[in-house]
Tab-separated table of C-alpha atoms in Angstrom:
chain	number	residue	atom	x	y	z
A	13	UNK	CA	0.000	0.000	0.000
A	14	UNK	CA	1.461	3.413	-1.005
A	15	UNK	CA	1.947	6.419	0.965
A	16	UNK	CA	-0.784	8.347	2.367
A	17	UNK	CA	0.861	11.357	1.466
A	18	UNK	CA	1.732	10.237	-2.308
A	19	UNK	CA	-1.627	9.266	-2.719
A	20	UNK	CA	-2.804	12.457	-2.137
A	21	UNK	CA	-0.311	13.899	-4.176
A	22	UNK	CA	-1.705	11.872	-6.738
A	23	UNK	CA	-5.090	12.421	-6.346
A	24	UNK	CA	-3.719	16.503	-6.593
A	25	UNK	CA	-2.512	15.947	-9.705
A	26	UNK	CA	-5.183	14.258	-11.204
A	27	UNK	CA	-7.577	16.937	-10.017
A	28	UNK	CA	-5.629	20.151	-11.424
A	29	UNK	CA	-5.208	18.344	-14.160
A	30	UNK	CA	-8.799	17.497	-15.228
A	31	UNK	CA	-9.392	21.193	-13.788
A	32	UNK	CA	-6.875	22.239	-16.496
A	33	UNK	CA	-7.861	20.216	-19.191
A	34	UNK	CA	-11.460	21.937	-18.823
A	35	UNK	CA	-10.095	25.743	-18.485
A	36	UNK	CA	-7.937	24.732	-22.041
A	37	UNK	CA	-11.532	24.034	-23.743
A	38	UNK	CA	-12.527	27.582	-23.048
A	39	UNK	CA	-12.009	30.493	-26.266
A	40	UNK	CA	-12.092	33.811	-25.654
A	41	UNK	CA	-15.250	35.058	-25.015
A	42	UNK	CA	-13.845	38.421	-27.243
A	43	UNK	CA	-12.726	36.159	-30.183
A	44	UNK	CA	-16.084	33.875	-29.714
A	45	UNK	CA	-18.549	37.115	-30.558
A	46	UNK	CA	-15.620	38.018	-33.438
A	47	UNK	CA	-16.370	34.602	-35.062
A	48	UNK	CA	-20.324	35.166	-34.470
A	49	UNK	CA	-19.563	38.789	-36.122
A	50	UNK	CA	-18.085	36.797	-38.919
A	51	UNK	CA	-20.387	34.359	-40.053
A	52	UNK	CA	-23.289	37.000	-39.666
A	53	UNK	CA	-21.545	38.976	-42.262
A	54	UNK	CA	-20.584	36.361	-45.270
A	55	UNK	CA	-22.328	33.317	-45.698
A	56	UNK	CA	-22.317	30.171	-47.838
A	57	UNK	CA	-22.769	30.832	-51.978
A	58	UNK	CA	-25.171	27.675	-52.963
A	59	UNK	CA	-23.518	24.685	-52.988
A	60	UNK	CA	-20.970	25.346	-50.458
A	61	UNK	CA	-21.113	24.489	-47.322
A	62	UNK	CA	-18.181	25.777	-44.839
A	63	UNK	CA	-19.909	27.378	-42.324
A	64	UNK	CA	-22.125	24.094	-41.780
A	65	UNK	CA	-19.802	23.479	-38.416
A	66	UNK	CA	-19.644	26.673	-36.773
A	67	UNK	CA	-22.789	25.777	-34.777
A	68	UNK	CA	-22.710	28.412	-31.936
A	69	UNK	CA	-25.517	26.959	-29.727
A	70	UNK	CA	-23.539	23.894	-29.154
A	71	UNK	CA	-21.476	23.128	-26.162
A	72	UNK	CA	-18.143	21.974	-28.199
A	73	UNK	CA	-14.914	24.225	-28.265
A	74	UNK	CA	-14.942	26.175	-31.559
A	75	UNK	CA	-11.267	25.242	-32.146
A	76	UNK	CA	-11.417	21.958	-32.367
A	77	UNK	CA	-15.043	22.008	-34.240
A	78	UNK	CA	-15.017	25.265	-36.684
A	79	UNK	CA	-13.912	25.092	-39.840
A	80	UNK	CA	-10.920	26.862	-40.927
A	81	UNK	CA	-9.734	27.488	-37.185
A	82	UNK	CA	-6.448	27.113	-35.333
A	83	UNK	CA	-6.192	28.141	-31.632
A	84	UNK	CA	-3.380	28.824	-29.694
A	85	UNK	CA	-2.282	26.018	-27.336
A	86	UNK	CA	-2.840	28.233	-23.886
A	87	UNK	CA	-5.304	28.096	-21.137
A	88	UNK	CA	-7.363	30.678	-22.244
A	89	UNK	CA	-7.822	29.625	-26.590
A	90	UNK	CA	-7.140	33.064	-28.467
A	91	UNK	CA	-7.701	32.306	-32.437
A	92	UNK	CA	-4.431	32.377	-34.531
A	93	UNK	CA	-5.351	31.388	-37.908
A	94	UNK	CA	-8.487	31.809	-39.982
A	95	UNK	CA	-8.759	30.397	-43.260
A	96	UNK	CA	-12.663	31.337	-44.596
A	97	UNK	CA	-14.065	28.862	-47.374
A	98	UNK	CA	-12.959	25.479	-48.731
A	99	UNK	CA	-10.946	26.363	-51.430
A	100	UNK	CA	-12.240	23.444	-52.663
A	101	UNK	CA	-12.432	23.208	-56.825
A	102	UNK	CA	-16.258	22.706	-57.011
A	103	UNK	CA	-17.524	24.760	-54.047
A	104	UNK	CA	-18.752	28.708	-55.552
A	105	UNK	CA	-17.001	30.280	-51.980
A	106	UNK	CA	-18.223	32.396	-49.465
A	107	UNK	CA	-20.589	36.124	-50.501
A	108	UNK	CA	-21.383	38.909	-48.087
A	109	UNK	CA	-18.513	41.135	-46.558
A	110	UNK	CA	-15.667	41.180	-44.246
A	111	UNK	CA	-16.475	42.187	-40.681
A	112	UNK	CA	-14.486	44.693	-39.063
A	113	UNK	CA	-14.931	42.854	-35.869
A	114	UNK	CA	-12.201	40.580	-37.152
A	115	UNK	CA	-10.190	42.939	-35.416
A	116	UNK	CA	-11.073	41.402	-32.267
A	117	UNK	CA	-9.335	38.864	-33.349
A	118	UNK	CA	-6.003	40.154	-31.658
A	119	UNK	CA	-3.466	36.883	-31.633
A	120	UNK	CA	-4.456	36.324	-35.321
A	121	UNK	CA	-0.850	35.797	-37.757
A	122	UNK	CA	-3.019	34.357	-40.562
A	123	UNK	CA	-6.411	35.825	-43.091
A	124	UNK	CA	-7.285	33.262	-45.764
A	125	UNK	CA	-10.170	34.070	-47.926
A	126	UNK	CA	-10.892	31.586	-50.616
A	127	UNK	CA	-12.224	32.673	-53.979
A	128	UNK	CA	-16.055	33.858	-53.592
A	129	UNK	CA	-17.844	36.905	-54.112
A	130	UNK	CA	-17.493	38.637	-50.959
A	131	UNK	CA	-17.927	42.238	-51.702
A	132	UNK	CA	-17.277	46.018	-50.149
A	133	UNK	CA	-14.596	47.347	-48.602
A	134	UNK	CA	-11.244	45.541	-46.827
A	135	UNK	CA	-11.515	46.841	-43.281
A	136	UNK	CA	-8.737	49.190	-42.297
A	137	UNK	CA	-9.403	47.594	-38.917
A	138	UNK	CA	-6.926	44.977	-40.064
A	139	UNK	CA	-3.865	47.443	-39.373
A	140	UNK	CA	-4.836	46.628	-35.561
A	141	UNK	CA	-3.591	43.481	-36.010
A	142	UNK	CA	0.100	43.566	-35.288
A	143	UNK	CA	0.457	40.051	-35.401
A	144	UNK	CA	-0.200	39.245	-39.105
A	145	UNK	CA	2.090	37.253	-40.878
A	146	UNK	CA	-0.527	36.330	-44.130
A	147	UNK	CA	-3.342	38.277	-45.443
A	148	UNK	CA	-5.159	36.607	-48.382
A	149	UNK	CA	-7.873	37.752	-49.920
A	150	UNK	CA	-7.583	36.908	-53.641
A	151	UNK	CA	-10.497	36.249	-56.141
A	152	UNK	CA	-13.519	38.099	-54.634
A	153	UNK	CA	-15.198	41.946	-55.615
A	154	UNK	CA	-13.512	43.462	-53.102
A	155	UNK	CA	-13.645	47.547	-53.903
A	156	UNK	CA	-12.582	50.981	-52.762
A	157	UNK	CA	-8.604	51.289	-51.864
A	158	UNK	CA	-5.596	49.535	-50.611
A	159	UNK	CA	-6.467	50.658	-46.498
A	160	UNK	CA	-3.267	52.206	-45.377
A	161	UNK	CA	-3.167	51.242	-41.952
A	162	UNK	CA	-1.812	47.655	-43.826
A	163	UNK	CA	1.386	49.919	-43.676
A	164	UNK	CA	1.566	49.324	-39.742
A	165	UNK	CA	1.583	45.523	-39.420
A	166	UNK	CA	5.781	44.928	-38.884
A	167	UNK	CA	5.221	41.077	-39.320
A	168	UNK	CA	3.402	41.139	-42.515
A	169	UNK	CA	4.800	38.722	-44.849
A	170	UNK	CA	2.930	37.858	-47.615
A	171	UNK	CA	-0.023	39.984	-48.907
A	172	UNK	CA	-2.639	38.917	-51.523
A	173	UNK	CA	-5.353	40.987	-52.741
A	174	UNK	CA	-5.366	39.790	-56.650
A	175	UNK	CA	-8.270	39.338	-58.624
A	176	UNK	CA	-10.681	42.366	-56.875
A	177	UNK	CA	-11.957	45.856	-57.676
A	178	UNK	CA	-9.810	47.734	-55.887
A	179	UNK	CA	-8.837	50.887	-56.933
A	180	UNK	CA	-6.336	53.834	-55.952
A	181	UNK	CA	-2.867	53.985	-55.685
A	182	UNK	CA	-0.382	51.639	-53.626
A	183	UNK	CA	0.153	53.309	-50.029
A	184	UNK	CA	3.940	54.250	-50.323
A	185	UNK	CA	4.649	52.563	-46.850
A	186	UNK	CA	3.250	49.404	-47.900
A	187	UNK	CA	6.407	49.225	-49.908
A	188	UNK	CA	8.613	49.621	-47.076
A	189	UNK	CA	7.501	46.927	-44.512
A	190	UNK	CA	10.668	44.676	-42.946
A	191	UNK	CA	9.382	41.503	-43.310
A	192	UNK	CA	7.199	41.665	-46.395
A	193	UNK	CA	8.557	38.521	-49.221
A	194	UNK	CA	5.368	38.779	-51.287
A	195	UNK	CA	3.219	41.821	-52.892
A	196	UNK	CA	-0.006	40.184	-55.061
A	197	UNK	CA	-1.564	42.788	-56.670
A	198	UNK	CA	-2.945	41.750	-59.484
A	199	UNK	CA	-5.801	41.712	-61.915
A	200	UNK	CA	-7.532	45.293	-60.140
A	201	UNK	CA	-8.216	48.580	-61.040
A	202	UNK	CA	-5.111	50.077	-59.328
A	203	UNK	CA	-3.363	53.551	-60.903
A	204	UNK	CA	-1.031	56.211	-60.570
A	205	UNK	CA	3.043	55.593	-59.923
A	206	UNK	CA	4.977	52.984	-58.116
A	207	UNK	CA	6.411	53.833	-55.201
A	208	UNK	CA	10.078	52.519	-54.408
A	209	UNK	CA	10.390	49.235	-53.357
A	210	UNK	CA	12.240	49.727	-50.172
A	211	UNK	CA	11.452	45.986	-48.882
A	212	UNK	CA	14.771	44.673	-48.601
A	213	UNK	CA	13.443	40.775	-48.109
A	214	UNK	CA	11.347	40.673	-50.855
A	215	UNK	CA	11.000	38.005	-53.375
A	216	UNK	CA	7.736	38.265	-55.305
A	217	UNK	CA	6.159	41.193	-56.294
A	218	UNK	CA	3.227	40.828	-59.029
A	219	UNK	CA	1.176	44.154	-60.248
A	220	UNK	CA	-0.221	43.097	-63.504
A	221	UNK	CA	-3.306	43.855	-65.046
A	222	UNK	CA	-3.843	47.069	-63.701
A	223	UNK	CA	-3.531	51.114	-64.747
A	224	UNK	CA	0.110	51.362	-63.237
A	225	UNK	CA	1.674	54.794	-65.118
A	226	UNK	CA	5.260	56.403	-65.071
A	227	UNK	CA	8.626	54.773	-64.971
A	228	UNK	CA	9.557	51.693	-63.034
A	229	UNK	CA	10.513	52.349	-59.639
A	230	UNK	CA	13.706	51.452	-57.219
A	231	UNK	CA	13.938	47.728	-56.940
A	232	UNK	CA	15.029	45.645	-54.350
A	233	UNK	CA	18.273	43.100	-55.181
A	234	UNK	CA	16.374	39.798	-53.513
A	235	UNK	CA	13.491	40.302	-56.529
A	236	UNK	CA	13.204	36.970	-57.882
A	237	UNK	CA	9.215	37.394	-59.619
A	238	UNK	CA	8.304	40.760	-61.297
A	239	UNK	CA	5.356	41.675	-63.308
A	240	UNK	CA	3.987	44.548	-63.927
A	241	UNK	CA	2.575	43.176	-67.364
A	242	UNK	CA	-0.427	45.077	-68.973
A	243	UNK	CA	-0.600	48.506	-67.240
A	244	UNK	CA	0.918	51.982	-68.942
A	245	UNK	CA	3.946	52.394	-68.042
A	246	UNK	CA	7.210	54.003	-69.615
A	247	UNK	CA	10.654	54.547	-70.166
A	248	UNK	CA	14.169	52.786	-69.823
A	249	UNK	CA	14.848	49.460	-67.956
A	250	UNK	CA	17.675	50.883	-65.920
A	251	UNK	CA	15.874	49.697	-62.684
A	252	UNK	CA	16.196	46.356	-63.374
A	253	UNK	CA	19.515	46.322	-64.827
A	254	UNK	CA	21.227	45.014	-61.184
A	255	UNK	CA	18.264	42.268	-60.076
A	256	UNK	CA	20.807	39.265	-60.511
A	257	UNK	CA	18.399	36.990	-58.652
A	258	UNK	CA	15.300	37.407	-61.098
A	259	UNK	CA	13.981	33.638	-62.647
A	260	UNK	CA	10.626	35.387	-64.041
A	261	UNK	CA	10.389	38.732	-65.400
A	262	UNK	CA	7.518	39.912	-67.497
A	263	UNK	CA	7.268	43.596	-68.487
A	264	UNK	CA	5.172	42.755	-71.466
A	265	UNK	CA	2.207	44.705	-72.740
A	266	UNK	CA	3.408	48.403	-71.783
A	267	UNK	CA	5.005	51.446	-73.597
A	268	UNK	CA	8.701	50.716	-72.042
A	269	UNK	CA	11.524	51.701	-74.194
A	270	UNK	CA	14.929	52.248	-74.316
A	271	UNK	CA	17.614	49.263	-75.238
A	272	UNK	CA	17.289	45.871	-73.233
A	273	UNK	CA	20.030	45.951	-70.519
A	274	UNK	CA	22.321	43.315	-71.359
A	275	UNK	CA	22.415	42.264	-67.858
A	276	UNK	CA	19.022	40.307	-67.954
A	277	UNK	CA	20.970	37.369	-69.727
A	278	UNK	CA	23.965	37.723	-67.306
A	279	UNK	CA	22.345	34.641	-65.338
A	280	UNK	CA	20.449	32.701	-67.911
A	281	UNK	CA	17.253	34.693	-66.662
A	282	UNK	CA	14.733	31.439	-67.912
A	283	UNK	CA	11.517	34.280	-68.338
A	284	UNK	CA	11.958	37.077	-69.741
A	285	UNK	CA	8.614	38.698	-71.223
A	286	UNK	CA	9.110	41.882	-73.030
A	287	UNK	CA	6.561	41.965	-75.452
A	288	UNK	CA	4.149	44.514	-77.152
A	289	UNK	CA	6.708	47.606	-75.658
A	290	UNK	CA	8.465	50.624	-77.673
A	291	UNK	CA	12.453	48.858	-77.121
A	292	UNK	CA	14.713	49.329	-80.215
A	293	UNK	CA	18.232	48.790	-80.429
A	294	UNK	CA	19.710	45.543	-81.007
A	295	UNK	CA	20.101	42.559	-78.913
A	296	UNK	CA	22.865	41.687	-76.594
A	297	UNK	CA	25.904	40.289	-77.778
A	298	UNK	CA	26.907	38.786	-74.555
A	299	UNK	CA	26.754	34.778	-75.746
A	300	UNK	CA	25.905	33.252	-72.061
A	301	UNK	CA	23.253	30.879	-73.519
A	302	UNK	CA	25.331	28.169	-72.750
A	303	UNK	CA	27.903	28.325	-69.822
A	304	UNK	CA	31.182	25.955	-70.300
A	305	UNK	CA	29.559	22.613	-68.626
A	306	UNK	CA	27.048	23.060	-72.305
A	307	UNK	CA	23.891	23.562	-70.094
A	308	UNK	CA	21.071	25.348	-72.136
A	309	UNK	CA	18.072	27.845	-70.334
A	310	UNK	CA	16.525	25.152	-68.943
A	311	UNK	CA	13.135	23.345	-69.822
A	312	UNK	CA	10.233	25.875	-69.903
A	313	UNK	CA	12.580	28.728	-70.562
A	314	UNK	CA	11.094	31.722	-72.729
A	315	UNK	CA	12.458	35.034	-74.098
A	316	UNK	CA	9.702	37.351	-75.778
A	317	UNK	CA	10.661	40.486	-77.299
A	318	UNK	CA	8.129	40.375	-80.085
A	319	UNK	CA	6.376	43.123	-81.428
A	320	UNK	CA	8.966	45.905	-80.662
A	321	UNK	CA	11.656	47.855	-82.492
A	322	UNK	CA	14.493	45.743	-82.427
A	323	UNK	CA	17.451	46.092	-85.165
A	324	UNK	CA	20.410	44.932	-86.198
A	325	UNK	CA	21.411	41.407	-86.614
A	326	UNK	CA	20.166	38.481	-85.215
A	327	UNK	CA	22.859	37.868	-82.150
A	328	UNK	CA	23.078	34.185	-80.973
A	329	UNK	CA	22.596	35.256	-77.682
A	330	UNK	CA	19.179	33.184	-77.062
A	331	UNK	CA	20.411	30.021	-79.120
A	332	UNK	CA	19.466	27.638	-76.358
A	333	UNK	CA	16.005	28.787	-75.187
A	334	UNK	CA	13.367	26.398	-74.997
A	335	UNK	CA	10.378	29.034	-76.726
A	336	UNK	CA	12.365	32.058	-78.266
A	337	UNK	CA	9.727	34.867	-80.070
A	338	UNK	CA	11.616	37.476	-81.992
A	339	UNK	CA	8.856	37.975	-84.035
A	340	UNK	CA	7.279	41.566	-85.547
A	341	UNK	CA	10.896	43.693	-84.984
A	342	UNK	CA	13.033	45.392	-87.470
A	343	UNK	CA	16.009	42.765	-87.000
A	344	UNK	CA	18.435	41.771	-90.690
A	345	UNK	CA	20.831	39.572	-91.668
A	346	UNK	CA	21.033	35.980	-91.320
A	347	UNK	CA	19.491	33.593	-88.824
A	348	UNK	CA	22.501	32.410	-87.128
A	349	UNK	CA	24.027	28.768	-87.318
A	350	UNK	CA	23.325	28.364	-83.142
A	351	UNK	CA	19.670	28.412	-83.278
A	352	UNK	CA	19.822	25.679	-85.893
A	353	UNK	CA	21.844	23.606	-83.992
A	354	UNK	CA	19.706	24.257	-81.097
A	355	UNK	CA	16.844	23.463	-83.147
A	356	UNK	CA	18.220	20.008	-84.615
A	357	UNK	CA	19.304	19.059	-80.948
A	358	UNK	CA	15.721	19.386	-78.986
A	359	UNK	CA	17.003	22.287	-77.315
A	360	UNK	CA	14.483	25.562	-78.776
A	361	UNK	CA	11.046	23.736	-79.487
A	362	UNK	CA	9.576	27.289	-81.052
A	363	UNK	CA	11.280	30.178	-83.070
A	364	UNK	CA	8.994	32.505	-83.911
A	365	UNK	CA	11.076	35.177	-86.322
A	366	UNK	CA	8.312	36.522	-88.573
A	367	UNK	CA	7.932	39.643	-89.825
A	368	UNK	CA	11.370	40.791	-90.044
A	369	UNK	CA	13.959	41.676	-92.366
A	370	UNK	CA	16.043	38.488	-91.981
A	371	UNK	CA	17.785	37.666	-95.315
A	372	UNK	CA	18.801	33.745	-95.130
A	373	UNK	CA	19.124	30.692	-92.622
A	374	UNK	CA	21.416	27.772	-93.096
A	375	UNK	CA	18.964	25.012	-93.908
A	376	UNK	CA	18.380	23.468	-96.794
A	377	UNK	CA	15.464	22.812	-99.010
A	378	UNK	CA	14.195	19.477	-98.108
A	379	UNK	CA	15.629	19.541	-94.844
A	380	UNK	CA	13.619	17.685	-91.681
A	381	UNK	CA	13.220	19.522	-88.211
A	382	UNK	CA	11.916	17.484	-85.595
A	383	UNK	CA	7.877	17.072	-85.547
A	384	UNK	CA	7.761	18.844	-82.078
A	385	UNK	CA	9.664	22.122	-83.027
A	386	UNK	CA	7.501	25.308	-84.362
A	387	UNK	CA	9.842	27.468	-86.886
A	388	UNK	CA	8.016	30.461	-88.297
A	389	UNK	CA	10.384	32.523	-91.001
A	390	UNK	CA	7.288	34.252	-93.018
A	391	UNK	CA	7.588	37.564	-94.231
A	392	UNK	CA	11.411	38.609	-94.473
A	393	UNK	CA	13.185	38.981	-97.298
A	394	UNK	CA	13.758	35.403	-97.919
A	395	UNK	CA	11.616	32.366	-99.049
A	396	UNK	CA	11.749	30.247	-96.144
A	397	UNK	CA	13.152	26.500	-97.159
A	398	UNK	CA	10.472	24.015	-97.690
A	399	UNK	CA	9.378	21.871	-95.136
A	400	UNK	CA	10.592	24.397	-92.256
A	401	UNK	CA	7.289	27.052	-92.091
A	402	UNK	CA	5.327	26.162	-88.937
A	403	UNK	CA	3.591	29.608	-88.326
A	404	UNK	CA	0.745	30.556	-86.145
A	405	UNK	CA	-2.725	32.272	-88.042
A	406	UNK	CA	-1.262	35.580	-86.939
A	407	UNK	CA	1.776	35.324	-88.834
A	408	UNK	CA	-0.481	36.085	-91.891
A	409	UNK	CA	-0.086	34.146	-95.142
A	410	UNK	CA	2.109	35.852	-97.174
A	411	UNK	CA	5.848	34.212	-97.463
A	412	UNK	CA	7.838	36.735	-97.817
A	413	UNK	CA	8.008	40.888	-97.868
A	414	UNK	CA	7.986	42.566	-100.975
A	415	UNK	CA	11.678	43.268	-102.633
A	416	UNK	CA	11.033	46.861	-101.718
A	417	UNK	CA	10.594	46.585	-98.242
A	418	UNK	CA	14.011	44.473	-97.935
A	419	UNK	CA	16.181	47.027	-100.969
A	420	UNK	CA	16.488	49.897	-98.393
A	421	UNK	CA	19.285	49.711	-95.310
A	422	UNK	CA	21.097	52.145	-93.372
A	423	UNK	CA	23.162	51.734	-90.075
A	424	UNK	CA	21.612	48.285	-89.531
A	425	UNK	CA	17.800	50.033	-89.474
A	426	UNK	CA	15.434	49.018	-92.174
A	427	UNK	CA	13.961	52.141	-93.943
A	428	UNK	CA	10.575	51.987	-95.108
């Protein structure tokens, strides 16, 4: 028989721990009427069906019964992540709009909205949450601006408001946060100038498809994404002349110009979109396409600097690209013997040099590419050789330019 006094020790210990167990079931009272806030704002789209656990009248801990919540492991349960929707490919999402009582929601580090139609406003009352590490809201009708008090949050990390209505400028301190390593702004209505990028951790910033305007702004060096495809803006590419870590860069669809900085290919950058811009000057000479050790790009590398105002000749700087689009420029001379040989060995699938001034490439008549590799030569000044023309409907259906268009040089620039 034990001890009289371990026993009771024992029976102690059971009975603070039960005692415990029960005070650890208990959520904040403050967060509980943020979550009822919550759900009386949005509610389930037909056919979805997330809020069909957060059953309020019953006696269950939310934590461990709500969908989309994760509680902090203390005695009193304070809600640290909340993750609205499925997300799920068949479920239409959540509709209504966001509660500013989510503010109440004071230990919270994550915001996960999954595509709906939630409407309205996003609540400045967000900036009160100091603790935010990820705010998502991507794929839903939110309007009005970027709130500025998003500027205050020092742990912010990753912020997603793509795919919305949201219109105004970028608030210049959102740009300068400490810990911020992804921007999403795409796909709104968002306008005037960038502000500097004074975020020195950041890694992905994404602002295409809106009504961006002016030049680009200062870049950080850790940049490894960048888009700001399809908005109106101008001038040279000096910004982005010293971003050695970039892997995707699209600048595509705007009214850039200047010459392309020949350290984008420095690295073997694998995306580089600059189409549908105002660039002219030739391309790089700097032949890095292949390093000594007779790597290429990489599979899924692309360079686009169609429909621009390129001249010169044809450098063999991009011999080695998987999908190469030179297409639509002002570039002469002859196709050089690298992209052939990168053509023959599975290296470039596509090689779209259309409407250009090109005079000659060294294949002959008769000769057989591989059936996966698109080469498009039509309309230089050249007949391209049989058996090579694998051009899209846009390339138009005439072969070649008229002799004309091709008798007329000077200084490298075709003169029409």
């Amino acid at each position: 028989m034990g001890h009289p006094q371990s026993l009771l020790f024992l029976l102690l210990f059971l009975l603070t721990g039960h005692s415990l167990q029960e005070q650890q079931q208990q959520i904040s009272s403050v967060d509980l009427a943020a979550l009822l806030a919550i759900k009386t704002s949005l509610r389930d789209l037909s056919g979805s069906h997330y809020f069909s656990t957060w059953n309020f009248t019953s006696p269950s801990n939310p934590c461990s019964t709500f969908a989309g919540i994760i509680c902090s492991p203390l005695l009193l349960l304070r809600v640290t992540s909340l993750t609205l929707g499925t997300g799920l490919s068949d479920s239409p999402g959540l509709a209504g709009s966001l509660s500013p009582s989510i503010s109440n929601l004071s230990q919270l580090t994550q915001l996960v909205l999954f595509p709906g139609t939630v409407t309205g406003p996003i609540p400045p009352q967000l900036g009160l949450l100091k603790n935010l590490r990820v705010i998502s809201l991507t794929k839903n009708r939110f309007s009005g601006p970027i709130p500025s008090t998003l500027t205050t949050l020092p742990n912010l990390h990753t912020l997603d408001l793509s795919y919305n209505q949201l219109t105004g400028s970028i608030p210049p301190g959102l740009t300068e946060l400490p810990h911020l390593r992804v921007l999403i702004l795409a796909s709104n209505r968002l306008s005037g100038e960038l502000p500097d990028v004074r975020s020195q951790q950041l890694l992905h910033l994404d602002l295409k498809k809106n009504s961006f305007s002016g030049e680009l702004p200062l870049l950080p060096l850790s940049l490894r994404y960048f888009s700001v495809s399809e908005n109106q803006m101008w001038g040279p590419l000096n910004a982005i002349e010293s971003l050695s870590d970039l892997v995707y860069l699209d600048l595509s669809t705007n009214r850039f110009n200047g010459t392309i900085p020949e350290s984008l290919f420095r690295h073997r950058l694998p995306v580089v979109l600059l189409q549908r811009n105002s660039l002219y000057g030739g391309i790089p000479t700097r032949s890095v396409a292949v390093d000594d050790d007779g790597k290429s790009y990489g599979e899924g590398s692309i360079v686009d600097l169609s429909h621009n105002f390129l001249t010169g000749e044809l450098t063999p700087l991009l011999a080695g690209v998987e999908s190469v689009f030179l297409n639509n420029n002002r570039l002469i001379g002859k196709v050089p013997e690298e992209y052939v040989r990168s053509l023959l060995q599975n290296t470039t699938k596509t090689l779209y040099l259309q409407h250009n001034y090109l005079s000659g490439i060294p294949i002959e008549s008769g000769s057989k590419l591989p059936k996966w590799v698109s080469l498009c030569l039509s309309y230089n000044c050249m007949v391209a050789p049989v058996g090579v023309r694998e051009c899209p409907d846009s390339a138009g259906g005439q072969l070649s330019r008229p002799l004309y268009q091709c008798s007329v040089f000077q200084n490298g620039t075709t003169m029409l």
